[in-house]
Short mmCIF file of C-alpha atoms and ligand atoms in Angstrom, two decimals:
data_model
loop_
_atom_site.label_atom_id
_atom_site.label_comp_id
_atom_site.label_asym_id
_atom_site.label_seq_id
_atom_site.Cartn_x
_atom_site.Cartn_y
_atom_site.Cartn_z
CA UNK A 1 -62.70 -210.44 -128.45
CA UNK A 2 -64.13 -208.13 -130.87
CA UNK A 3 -61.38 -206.16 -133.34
CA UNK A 4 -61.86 -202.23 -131.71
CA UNK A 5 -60.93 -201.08 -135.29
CA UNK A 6 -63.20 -200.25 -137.24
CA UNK A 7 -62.80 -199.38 -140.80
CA UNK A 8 -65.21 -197.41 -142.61
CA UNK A 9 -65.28 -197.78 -146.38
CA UNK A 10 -64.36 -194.38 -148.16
CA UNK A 11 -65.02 -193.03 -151.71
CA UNK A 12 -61.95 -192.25 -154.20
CA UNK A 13 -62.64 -188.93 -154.14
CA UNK A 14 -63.41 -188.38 -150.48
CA UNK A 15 -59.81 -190.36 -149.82
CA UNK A 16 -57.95 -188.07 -151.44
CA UNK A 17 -59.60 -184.98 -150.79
CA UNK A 18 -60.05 -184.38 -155.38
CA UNK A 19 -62.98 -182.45 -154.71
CA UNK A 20 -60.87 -179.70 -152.56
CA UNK A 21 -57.47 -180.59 -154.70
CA UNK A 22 -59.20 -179.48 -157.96
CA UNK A 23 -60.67 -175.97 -156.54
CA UNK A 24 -56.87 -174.90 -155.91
CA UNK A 25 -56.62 -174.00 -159.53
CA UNK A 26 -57.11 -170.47 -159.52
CA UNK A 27 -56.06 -168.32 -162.35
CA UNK A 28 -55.50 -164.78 -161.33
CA UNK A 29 -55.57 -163.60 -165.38
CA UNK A 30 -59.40 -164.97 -165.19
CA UNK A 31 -59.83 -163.23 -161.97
CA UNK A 32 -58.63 -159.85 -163.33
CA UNK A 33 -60.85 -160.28 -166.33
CA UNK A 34 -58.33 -161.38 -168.93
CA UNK A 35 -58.61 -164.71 -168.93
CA UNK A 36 -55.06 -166.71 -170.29
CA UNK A 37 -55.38 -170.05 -171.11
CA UNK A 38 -52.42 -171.14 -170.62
CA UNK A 39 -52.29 -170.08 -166.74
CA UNK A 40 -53.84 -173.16 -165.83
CA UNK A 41 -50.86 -175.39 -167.19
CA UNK A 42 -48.37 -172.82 -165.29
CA UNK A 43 -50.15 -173.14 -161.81
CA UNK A 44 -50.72 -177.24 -162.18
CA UNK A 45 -46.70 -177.68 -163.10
CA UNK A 46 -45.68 -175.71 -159.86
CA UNK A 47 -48.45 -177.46 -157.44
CA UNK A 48 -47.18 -180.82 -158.87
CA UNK A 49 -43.94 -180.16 -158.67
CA UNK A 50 -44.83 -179.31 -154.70
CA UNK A 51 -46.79 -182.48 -154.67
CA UNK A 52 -43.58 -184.05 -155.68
CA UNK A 53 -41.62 -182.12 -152.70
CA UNK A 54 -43.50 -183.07 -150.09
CA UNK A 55 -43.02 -186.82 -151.53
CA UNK A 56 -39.17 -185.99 -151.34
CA UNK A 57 -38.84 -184.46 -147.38
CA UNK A 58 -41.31 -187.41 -146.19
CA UNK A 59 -38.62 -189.75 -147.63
CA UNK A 60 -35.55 -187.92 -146.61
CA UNK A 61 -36.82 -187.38 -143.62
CA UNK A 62 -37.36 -191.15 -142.53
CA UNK A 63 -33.79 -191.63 -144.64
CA UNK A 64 -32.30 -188.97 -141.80
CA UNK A 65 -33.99 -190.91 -139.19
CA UNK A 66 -32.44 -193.95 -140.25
CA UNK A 67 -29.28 -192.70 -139.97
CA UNK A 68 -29.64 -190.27 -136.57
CA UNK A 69 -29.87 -193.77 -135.02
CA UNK A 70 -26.24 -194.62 -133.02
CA UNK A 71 -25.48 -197.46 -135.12
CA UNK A 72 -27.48 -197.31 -138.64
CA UNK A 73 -29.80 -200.55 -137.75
CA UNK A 74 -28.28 -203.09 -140.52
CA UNK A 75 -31.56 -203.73 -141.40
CA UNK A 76 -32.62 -200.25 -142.41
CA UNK A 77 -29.88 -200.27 -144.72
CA UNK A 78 -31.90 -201.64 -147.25
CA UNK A 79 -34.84 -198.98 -146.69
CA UNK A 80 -32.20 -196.35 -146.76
CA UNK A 81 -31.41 -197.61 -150.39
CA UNK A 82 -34.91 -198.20 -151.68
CA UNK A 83 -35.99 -194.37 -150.54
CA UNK A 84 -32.96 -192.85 -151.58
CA UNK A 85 -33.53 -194.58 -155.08
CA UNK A 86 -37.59 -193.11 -154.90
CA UNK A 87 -36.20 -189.66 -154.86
CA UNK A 88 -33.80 -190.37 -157.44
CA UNK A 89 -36.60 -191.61 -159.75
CA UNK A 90 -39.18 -188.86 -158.83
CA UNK A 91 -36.25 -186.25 -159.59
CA UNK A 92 -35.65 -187.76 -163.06
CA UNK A 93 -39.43 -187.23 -163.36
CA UNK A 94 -39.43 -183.94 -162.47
CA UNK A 95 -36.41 -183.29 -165.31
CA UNK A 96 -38.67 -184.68 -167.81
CA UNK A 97 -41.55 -182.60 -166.95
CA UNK A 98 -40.11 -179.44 -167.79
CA UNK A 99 -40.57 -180.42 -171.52
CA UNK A 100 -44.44 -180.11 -170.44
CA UNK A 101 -43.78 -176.50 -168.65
CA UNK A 102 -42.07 -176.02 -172.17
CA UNK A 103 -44.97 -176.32 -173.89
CA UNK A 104 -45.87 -172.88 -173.27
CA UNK A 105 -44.63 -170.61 -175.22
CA UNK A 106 -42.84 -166.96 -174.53
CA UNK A 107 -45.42 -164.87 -175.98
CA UNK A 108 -48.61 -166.78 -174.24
CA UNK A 109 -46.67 -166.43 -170.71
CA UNK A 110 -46.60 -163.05 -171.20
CA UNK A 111 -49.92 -162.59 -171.11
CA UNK A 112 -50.12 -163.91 -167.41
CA UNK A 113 -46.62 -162.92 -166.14
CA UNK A 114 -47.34 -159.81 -164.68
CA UNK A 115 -50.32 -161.22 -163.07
CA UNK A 116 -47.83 -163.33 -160.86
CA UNK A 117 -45.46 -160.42 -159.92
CA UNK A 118 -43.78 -160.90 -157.05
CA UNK A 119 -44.16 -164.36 -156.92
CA UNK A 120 -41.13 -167.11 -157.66
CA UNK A 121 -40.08 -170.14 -157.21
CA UNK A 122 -37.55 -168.67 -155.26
CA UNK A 123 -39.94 -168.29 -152.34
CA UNK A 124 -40.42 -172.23 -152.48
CA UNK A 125 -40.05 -173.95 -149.03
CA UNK A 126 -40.00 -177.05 -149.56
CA UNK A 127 -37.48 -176.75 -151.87
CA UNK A 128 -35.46 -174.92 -149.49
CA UNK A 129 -36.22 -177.37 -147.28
CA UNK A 130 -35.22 -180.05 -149.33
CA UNK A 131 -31.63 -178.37 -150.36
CA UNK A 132 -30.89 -178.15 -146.28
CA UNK A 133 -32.21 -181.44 -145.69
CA UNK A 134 -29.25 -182.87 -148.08
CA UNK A 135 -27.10 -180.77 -146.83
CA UNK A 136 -26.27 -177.31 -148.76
CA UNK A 137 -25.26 -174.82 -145.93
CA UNK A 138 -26.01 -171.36 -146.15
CA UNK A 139 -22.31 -170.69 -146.35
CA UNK A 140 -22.60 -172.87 -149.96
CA UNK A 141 -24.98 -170.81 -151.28
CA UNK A 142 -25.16 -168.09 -153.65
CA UNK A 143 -26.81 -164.80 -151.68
CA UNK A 144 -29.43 -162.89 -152.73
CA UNK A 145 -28.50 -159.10 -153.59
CA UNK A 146 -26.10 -159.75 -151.18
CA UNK A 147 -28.67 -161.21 -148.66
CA UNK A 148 -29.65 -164.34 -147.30
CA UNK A 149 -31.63 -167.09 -149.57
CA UNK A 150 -34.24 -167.00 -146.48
CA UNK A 151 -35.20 -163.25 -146.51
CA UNK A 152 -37.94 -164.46 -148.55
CA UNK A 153 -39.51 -165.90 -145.48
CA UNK A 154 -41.67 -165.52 -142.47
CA UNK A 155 -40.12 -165.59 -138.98
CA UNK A 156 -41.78 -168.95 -138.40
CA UNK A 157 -40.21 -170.32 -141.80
CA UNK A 158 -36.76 -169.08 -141.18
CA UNK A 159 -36.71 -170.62 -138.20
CA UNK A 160 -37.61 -174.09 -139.36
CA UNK A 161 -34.94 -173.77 -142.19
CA UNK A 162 -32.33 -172.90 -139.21
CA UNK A 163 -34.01 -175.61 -137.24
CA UNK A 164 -33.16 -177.90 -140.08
CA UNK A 165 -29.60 -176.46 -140.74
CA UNK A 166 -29.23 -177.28 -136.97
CA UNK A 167 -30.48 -181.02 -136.85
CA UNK A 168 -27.75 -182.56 -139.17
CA UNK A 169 -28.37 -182.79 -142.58
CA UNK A 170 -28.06 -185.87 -144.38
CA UNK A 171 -24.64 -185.08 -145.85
CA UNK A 172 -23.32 -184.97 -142.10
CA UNK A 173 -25.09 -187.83 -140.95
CA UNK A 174 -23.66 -189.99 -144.04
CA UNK A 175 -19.88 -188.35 -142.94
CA UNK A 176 -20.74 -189.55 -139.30
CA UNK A 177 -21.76 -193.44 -140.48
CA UNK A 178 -18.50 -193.25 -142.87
CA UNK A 179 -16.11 -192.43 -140.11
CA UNK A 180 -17.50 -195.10 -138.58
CA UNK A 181 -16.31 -197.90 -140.80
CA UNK A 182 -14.84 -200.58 -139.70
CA UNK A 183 -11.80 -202.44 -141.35
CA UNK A 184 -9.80 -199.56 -142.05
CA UNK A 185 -7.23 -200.74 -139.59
CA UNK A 186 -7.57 -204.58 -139.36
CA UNK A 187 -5.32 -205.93 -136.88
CA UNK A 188 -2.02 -206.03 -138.83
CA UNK A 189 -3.46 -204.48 -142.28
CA UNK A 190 -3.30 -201.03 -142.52
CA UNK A 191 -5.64 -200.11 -145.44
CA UNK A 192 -3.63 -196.78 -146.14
CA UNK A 193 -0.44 -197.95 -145.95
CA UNK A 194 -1.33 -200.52 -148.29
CA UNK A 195 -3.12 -198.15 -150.67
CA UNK A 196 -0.32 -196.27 -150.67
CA UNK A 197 1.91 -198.24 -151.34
CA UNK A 198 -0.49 -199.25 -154.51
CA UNK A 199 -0.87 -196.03 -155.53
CA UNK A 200 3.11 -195.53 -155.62
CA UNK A 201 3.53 -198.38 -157.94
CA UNK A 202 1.13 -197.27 -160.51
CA UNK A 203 2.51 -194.14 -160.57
CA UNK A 204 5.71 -195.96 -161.66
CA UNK A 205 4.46 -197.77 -164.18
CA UNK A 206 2.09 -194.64 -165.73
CA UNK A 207 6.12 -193.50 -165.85
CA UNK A 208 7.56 -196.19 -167.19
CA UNK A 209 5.04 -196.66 -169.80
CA UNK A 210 5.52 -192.98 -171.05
CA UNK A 211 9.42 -193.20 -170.68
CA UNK A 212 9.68 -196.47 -172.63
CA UNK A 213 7.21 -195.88 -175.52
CA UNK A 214 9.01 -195.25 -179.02
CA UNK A 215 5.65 -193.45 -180.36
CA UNK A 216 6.29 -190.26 -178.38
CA UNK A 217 9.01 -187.93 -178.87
CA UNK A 218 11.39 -186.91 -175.93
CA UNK A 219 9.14 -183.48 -175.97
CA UNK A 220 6.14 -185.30 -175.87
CA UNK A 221 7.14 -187.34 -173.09
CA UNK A 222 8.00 -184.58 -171.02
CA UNK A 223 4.97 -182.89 -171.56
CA UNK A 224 2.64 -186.07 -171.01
CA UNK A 225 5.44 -186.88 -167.34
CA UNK A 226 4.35 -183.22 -166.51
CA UNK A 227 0.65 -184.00 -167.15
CA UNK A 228 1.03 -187.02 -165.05
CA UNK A 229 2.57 -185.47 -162.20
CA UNK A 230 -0.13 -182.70 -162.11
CA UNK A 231 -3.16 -185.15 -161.90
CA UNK A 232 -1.50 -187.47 -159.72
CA UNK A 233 -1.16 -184.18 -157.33
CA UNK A 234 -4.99 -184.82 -156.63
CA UNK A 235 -3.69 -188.43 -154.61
CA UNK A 236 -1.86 -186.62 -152.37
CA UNK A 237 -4.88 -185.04 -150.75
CA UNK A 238 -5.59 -188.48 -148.91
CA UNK A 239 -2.17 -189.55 -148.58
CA UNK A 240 -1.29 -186.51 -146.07
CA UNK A 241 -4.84 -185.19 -144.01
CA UNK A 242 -2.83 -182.25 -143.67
CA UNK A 243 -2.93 -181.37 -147.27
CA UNK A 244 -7.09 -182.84 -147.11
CA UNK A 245 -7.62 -180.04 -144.48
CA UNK A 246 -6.38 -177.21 -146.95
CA UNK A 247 -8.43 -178.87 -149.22
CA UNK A 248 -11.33 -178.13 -146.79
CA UNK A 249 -10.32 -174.70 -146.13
CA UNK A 250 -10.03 -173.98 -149.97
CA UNK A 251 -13.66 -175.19 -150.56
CA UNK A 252 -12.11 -178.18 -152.47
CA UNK A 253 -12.91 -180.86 -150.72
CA UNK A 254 -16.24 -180.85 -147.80
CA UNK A 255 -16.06 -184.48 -146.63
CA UNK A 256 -13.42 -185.24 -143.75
CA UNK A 257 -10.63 -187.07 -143.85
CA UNK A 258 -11.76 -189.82 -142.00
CA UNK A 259 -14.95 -190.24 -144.15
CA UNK A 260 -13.21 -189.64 -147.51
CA UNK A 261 -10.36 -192.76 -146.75
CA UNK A 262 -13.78 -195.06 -145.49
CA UNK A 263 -15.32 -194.17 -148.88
CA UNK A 264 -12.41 -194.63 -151.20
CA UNK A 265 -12.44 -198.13 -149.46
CA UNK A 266 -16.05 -198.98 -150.06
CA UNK A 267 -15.53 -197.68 -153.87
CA UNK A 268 -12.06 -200.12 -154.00
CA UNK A 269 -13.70 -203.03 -152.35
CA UNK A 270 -17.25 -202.92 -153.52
CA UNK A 271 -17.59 -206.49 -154.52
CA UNK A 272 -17.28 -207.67 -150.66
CA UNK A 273 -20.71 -208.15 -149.80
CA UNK A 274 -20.45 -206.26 -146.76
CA UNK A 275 -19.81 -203.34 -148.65
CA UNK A 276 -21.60 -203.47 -151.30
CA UNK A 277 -25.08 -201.78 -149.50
CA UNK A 278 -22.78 -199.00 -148.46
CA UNK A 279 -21.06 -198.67 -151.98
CA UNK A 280 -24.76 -198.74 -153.88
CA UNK A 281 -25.95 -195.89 -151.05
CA UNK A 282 -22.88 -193.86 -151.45
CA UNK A 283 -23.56 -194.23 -155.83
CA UNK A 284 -27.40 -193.40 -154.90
CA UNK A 285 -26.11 -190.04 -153.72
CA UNK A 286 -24.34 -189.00 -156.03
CA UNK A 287 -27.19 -189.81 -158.62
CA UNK A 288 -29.23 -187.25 -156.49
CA UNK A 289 -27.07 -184.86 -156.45
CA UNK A 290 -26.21 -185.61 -160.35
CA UNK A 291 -29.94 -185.24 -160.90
CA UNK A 292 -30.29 -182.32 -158.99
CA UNK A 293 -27.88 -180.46 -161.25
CA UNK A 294 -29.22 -181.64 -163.87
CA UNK A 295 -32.72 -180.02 -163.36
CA UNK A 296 -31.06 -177.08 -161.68
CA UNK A 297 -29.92 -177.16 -165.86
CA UNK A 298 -32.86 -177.61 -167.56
CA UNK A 299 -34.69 -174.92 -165.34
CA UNK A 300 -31.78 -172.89 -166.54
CA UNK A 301 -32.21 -173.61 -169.77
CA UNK A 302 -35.86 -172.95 -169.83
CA UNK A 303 -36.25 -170.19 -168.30
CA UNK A 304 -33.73 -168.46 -170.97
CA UNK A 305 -35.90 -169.68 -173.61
CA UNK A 306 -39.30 -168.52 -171.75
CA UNK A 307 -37.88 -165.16 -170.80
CA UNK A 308 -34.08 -164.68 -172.72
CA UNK A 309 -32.23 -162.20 -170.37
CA UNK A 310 -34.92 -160.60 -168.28
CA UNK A 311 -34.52 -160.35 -164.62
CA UNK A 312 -36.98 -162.68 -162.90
CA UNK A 313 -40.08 -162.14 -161.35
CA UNK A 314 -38.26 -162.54 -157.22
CA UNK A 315 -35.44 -160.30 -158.27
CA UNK A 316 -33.03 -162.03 -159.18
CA UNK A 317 -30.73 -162.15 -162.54
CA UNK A 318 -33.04 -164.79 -164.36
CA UNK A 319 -31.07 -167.19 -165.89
CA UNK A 320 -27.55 -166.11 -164.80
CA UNK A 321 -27.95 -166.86 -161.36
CA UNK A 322 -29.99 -169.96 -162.30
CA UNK A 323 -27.32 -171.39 -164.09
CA UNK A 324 -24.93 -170.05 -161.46
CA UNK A 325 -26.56 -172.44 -158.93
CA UNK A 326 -26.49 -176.04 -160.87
CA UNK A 327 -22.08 -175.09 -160.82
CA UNK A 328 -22.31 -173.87 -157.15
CA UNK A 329 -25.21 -175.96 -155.15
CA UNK A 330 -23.91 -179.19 -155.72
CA UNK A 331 -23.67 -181.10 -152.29
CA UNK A 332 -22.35 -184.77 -152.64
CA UNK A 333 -19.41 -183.74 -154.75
CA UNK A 334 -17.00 -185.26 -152.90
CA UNK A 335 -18.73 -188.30 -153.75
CA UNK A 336 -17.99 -187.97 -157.35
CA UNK A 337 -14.28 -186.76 -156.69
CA UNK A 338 -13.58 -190.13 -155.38
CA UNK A 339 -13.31 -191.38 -158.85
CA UNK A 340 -9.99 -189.49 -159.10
CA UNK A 341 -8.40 -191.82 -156.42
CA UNK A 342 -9.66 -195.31 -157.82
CA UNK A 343 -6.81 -197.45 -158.73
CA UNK A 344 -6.93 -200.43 -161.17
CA UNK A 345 -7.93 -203.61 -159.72
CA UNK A 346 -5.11 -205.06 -161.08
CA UNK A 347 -3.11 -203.23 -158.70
CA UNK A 348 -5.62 -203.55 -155.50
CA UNK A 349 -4.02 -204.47 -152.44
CA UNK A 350 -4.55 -207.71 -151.98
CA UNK A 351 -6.35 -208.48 -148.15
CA UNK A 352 -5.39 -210.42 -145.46
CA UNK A 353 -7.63 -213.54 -145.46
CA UNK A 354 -9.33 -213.29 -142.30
CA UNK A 355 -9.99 -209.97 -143.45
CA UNK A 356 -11.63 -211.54 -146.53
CA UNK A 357 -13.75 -213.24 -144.44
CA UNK A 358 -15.21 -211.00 -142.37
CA UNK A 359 -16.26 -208.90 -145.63
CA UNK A 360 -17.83 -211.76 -147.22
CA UNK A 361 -20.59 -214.19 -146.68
CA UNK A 362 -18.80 -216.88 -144.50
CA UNK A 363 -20.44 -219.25 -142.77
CA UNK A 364 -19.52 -222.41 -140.71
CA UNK A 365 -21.32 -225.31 -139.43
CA UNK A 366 -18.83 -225.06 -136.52
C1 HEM B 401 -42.41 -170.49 -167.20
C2 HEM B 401 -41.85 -171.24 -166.30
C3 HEM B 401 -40.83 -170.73 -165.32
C4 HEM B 401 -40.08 -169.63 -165.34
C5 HEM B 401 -40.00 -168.54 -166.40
C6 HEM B 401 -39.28 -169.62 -164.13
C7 HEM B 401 -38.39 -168.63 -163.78
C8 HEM B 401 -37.61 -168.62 -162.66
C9 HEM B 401 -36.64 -167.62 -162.34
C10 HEM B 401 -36.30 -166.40 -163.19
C11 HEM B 401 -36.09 -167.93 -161.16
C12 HEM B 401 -35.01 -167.17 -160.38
C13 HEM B 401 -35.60 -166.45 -159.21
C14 HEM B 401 -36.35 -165.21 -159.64
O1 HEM B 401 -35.73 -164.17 -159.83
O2 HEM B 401 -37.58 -165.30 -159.80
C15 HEM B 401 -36.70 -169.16 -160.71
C16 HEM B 401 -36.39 -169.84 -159.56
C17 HEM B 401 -36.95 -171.02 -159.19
N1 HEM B 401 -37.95 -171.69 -159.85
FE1 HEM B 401 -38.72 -171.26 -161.65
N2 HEM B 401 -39.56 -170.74 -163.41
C18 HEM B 401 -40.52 -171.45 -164.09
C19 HEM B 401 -41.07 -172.65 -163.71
C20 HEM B 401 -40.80 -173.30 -162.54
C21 HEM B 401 -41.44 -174.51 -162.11
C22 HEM B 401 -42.50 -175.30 -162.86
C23 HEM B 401 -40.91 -174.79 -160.89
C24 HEM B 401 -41.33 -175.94 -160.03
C25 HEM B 401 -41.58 -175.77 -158.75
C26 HEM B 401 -39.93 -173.79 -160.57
C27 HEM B 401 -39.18 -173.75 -159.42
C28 HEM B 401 -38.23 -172.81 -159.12
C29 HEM B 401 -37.37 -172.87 -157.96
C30 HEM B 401 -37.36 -173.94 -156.89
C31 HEM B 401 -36.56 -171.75 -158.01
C32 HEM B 401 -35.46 -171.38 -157.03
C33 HEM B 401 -34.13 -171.89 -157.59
C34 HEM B 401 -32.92 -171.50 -156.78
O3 HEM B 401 -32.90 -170.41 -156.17
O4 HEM B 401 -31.96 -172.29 -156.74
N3 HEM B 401 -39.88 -172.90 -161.59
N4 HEM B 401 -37.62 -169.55 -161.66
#
């Protein structure tokens, strides 16, 4: 039988469409009659920077997938990792190219900048899209003149950005798999108790160590015990969920309880090979997130230089609310907080060997 497909042979330029791709350049100075050169760099930046969106949703979107599935298909896991790392890498582009948008200088922006009036990145969907998509609510997020970010928007856009909010974003999909982990409770270990217990005996010996050193005075030492007792506070948030829920009621803390204990356990126990997949995803997102700040930064930081104090051209403060938004919009940070509840592996719990066993590689001929 004859192959139905049929494949026609295509040009370069006809595959991807270059001929209608390089008529989107329009400057609107050369339109008006003023003609400013450096337009042309300004409107290639944002439409690659787009280009680079849509790249982002189509993989977040097939990450989301992954994950909507009942049980995250053990396979996948590695296809969650590899896309998660793609938008990692194309964000770390898209830091760097703002040395490019930098190129332009004040004075040669201004004479296109009121050609663009009202016009902002601000009214970027797919950015919005891609913020919701990780999972910043609209509760996170800093308003507009008091307003919603999505005022900006058509009806039909709005509603895909609540449509989105809706669906589960990636943040609550990840909090779903992590209160899912297993081995938590393994028939007679109880992973809390034993942490615990762990976390009580360092705690000693931080003491001991300060009480018993002769290079401190007795002033010192009180003030260092004082400082110890303040940042070893921040443990006490997943000893007791009680004090984790005020956590999530002061804004401190997003993840539940359940999900926070699971990933303090993959971060502990990484080197099991069962979790180390889940311990690289859970590092991937916080490198997103981390990058995201970062060029939430350098946007900041370029736009002061490009237009100092000026309000910009959607409304809003310029660079005060841009650099508002890399402190506020930050989404995995729970992730990161983690770090304050890692332990020494010295003083690890140690596991119960069938437990070992079912985290590692074991196999048996019988
Ligand atoms: C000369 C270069 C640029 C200047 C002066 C500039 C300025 C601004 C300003 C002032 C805002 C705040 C909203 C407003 O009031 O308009 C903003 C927001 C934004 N800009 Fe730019 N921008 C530049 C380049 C870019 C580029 C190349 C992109 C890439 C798409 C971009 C994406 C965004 C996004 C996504 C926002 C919304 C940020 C948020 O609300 O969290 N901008 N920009």
């Amino acid at each position: 039988m004859q192959d139905s497909r049929k494949y026609t042979t295509i040009h370069y330029h006809q595959y991807l469409g270059i001929d209608e791709l390089l008529a989107l350049q329009n400057t609107r100075s050369a339109a008006v009659g003023k003609p400013a050169h450096d337009e042309m760099l300004f409107i290639i930046m944002h439409q690659v920077y787009e280009l680079w969106f849509k790249q982002i949703l189509h993989e977040l979107d097939s990450v989301c997938t992954m994950f909507r599935e009942q049980r995250v298909n053990v396979d996948n896991m590695n296809m969650v990792l590899l896309r998660l790392k793609r938008i990692s890498e194309i964000i770390e582009l898209m830091v760097k190219q703002i040395y490019v948008m930098e190129t332009l200088t004040p004075l040669d922006f201004l004479d296109f900048r009121d050609y663009l009036f009202p016009a902002s990145g601000f009214q970027s969907m797919q950015f919005r899209m891609i913020e919701s998509t990780l999972g910043l609510r609209e509760e996170d997020r800093l308003t507009y003149h008091g307003k919603s970010y999505k005022i900006v928007f058509s009806d039909e856009q709005q509603a895909r950005l609540n449509e989105i909010e809706e669906n589960g974003s990636l943040f609550e999909l990840v909090e779903q798999w992590l209160e899912r982990t297993p081995f938590l409770q393994f028939k007679e270990f109880d992973f809390l108790t034993a942490y615990k217990e762990a976390v009580d005996r360092m705690i000693r010996k931080e003491q001991s160590s300060i009480r018993d050193t002769p290079f401190l005075t007795e002033k010192m030492k009180a003030m260092r015990l004082k400082m110890l007792g303040d940042s070893n506070s921040y443990f006490k948030h997943v000893l007791s969920e009680e004090e984790h829920e005020k956590m999530i009621e002061s804004g401190e803390a997003r993840l539940s309880y359940q999900a926070t204990i699971a990933a303090l356990l993959i971060n502990l126990y990484r080197e099991k090979p069962i979790l180390n997949i889940p311990f690289n995803l859970l590092m991937e997102l916080a490198n997103i997130d981390e990058l995201l700040t970062t060029w939430r930064y350098r946007h900041a930081q370029m736009v002061m230089r490009m237009i100092g104090n000026k309000i910009g051209t959607g409304g809003s403060s310029g660079h005060d609310y841009l650099a508002k938004t890399a402190e506020k919009h930050k989404i995995f940070k729970d992730l990161h907080n983690i770090s304050s509840l890692l332990i020494p592996r010295s003083e690890l719990p140690d596991l119960p060997e069938d437990l070992n066993q079912s985290l590692g590689f074991y196999y048996t001929t019988h």
